[in-house]
């Protein structure tokens, strides 16, 4: 008898069973033997805009993703480097093989986790969950399903199609039969992946090199600035007219355009076919050529995911600058799969009608390893604390991207795979990568694990309080400031004789982190780097954050207004099209309604005034 | 909305005529209260039917007569508030009303309605939409056709197209911002930034357009004030009486005859103007007169149309819309120097000197036999060319105004006339000038709802600040935060958010109920 069984060893499954073990529970991870634990079937990178924030949130809540990414990271980059701290995100290229190895090793080393390599055949529930595999039967109090694209998965590559969650792996067909009561969305989702290219056949001289950035801060908060393994470069190249022509000529061979695939792909992650047919005027598309690992021979050409027949894939790849003689090792494919209707889940990602059953990851219609991991962690925390008879904290959308994601998922149905963007958050200035530990600490406290990690976070918090005080209350002699300006050739206007540290941190041309470091050194004050960085940046944004909350406070009050969608549907003042959408999404709050695509302004005004 | 607005109570308030002003007053009750409870204190036999008026005596608990009343009952949900509503017409003596309200509160377990609470209930019970209430406010609070039109437009739920353009442009702006932040790798760093900046200037233009439309004070258009201003004995009261066609103000050759201002309704083409005769401006030791002069100066500031009467044209006439030089032979002749006000802020509205509209500035109008007659014949707006304005050469000879000059420097008209000896055409001409400015002012649909004007002005301030910031700040966190502030204002403008504020404001200023 297990406390928790997790089905599926992807990024969601890893976090779910790992965090459960932190609560000292007995956990089983049942996963197909044909698939690696923590495998990265698509792009070989972790992080990205919005996603980097999630990785750090997972990390500060005690998850594994950041740690494993660092242990396997071969190229670091800060995205939006020049656009200000609030919109910056970290992305790390990973060695895929190493990532899976590290993930497996870490889980295997944990006593409370039993890894079971088997295929689930059926699941039933009486008092407990009863999971039958080919080999055995397992029982548990809670069950977390993280089967990714394996729910009724179907692969497409040209006119060939197979049943399966991805290439080389079986699909989890059993699950669909078992959960005949589970509401599946009546649209199937689709995702794709590009062909993989053999390193020795790439002409790197023709590509633009992007080296790993040594300044980027590692994901795991306990790791220092040093990289753990050797670093590699990524490369940039472009498509051209010839590439486009070949794809255009083969339109009828594309499963997505000839009707073979009915699933909906994400508009933000188009296949090369999508790009060509939707934006016919553009022939110059970026392609990042990324190494899949240190020792592997595979390169991942990001930006040309495709499900065209194999010969066409090779033909268009060879038109690309630097890839003229490239050989394809694995062909691109698209996969179609079923997703859960997440509006039937609660904030612990628990299926409301079947208590104790949680869903996390791509099966919930999200895309991306990071989104999956974030959900796995939340499902794991909730299931665990439930076993222990405690109430798990709900992450708020006001201080976390995970909170934004969970709320979006459970309140809204979408027509395409869900991906986090920083714009989904209303508080971009205060939900940043650099202050993640301060945002997560109160959730960590409520999880009540109380290990050395919590002590470390507490220390950082105290340090930040001290440093914020210092910033607000310390004034400097003009001379000190001018010294700094001389050193960095910055010109400050309108200097008073004495000036507060906080005022200088707000000056647009001053880098707040650099300046605060300088002043602390002069004042002989020692602080850890995460604290200096966070305090400097927070201080820079403080005034703007206050201003914004003044403007948006009342709006957020209206956003919370509860709606009765049946009444909306009965109203004479709402147009037919709007009603169609309302029927589909069933908004519960005004904010849900606002977020539905294509809802008319008049409808919103009408509903907001409470007149429906 | 205030939390103390609790719908489970029944509420009461005087709903017509403020205390002590009218012979009959209407007391209104709204809430769950059943008719049977009220009937106990009335001389009505049997149940009360909805929508019928009952004449009845109202007794207190000891059967003492309180008043004779007319009761009308509107059953929920077919009433103004959607609840049971009772209207009691009672005798309008303030003491009587107070006594009855106190009695009813006591016996029927009612409570005093908060300001605007009746309308709030109407809104909450889906009887009115937010915009409709704003529209209703305009309709009920005004007796001018213009305000009623604007109010009706809101009532019918039309969303202004300029608002829509602004919102669309904002959406575009935000999308481009997101492109810069999330997808500049795909679109290109510089390209996405350029697109964003271009759209910002578009957006700014839309906001400025709305600012232009709200620059004319809405109140001044709802019942536009026409002020007569000038030195004593310049003929203000004379002109006032002329245009009203009756002897309303005292006219005399004594300086300082008019001490308190007098205002009257003046209808021009069904638009209700308020014409105001004021105390003449001069140095005085008399306390009352000097108070009157203060009024004159204040009214000048607040008026829609400003007429200066004088014997000698002042050097700076930019503050006035029209200068009338009279032939009064009384009093001193040096021109007034204008009070503490700057030039007319609404600018040179009125016949454009260069445009094809209105009287031609170059042609002398009046008894010039060779010049163009009256206003420019080609102009479609402005004083009607075919109308009987000004003594045309072929027209009746006799009393005349001697000269109409268009002062091109200030783009103002200066009219010279003997106010005691001129025919009605003169008055018509002046009325046309006044109406012309009014027409011009409403031509670009001024925004009159105070809440909208307020938000538009805030939005423009924010945008102008941001334009400066955009030069300096490369931090897109800050940029997006500022843009989101603008979004908050736009949502507020279009009425889908900040319902609370709006309701507070409207109900506090709302005339029905309380
Ligand atoms: N002949 C002639 N007399 C005028 C004219 N305008 C005004 N008067 C006379 O001038 C005197 C003053 O006129 P009012 O209209 O009382 O002047 P007012 O500007 O109202 O003066 P105050 O009320 O004292 O500020 C009266 O006797 C008028 O009859 C005019 O155009 N021609
Ligand atoms: Mg007078």
PDB file of N, CA, C and O and ligand atoms in Angstrom, chain B residues 236-237 250 257-258 277-278, ligand 2:
ATOM      1  N   UNK B 236     -25.916  97.149 -20.764  1.00  0.00           N
ATOM      2  CA  UNK B 236     -26.132  95.708 -20.548  1.00  0.00           C
ATOM      3  C   UNK B 236     -27.608  95.410 -20.312  1.00  0.00           C
ATOM      4  O   UNK B 236     -28.192  94.520 -20.925  1.00  0.00           O
ATOM      5  N   UNK B 237     -28.172  96.153 -19.368  1.00  0.00           N
ATOM      6  CA  UNK B 237     -29.574  95.890 -19.039  1.00  0.00           C
ATOM      7  C   UNK B 237     -30.472  96.250 -20.215  1.00  0.00           C
ATOM      8  O   UNK B 237     -31.477  95.575 -20.478  1.00  0.00           O
ATOM      9  N   UNK B 250     -33.947  96.684 -14.585  1.00  0.00           N
ATOM     10  CA  UNK B 250     -34.097  98.140 -14.467  1.00  0.00           C
ATOM     11  C   UNK B 250     -33.025  98.819 -15.307  1.00  0.00           C
ATOM     12  O   UNK B 250     -31.845  98.472 -15.240  1.00  0.00           O
ATOM     13  N   UNK B 257     -26.617 100.670 -11.610  1.00  0.00           N
ATOM     14  CA  UNK B 257     -28.023 100.333 -11.405  1.00  0.00           C
ATOM     15  C   UNK B 257     -28.193  98.847 -11.097  1.00  0.00           C
ATOM     16  O   UNK B 257     -28.844  98.453 -10.139  1.00  0.00           O
ATOM     17  N   UNK B 258     -27.586  98.043 -11.913  1.00  0.00           N
ATOM     18  CA  UNK B 258     -27.667  96.598 -11.673  1.00  0.00           C
ATOM     19  C   UNK B 258     -26.585  96.232 -10.661  1.00  0.00           C
ATOM     20  O   UNK B 258     -25.403  96.493 -10.878  1.00  0.00           O
ATOM     21  N   UNK B 277     -27.576  89.208 -16.983  1.00  0.00           N
ATOM     22  CA  UNK B 277     -27.217  90.622 -16.897  1.00  0.00           C
ATOM     23  C   UNK B 277     -26.442  90.803 -15.600  1.00  0.00           C
ATOM     24  O   UNK B 277     -26.837  90.284 -14.549  1.00  0.00           O
ATOM     25  N   UNK B 278     -25.348  91.497 -15.667  1.00  0.00           N
ATOM     26  CA  UNK B 278     -24.493  91.584 -14.482  1.00  0.00           C
ATOM     27  C   UNK B 278     -24.263  93.033 -14.069  1.00  0.00           C
ATOM     28  O   UNK B 278     -24.581  93.969 -14.802  1.00  0.00           O
TER      29      UNK B 278
HETATM   30 MG1  LIG C   2     -27.835  97.336 -15.614  1.00  0.00          MG
END
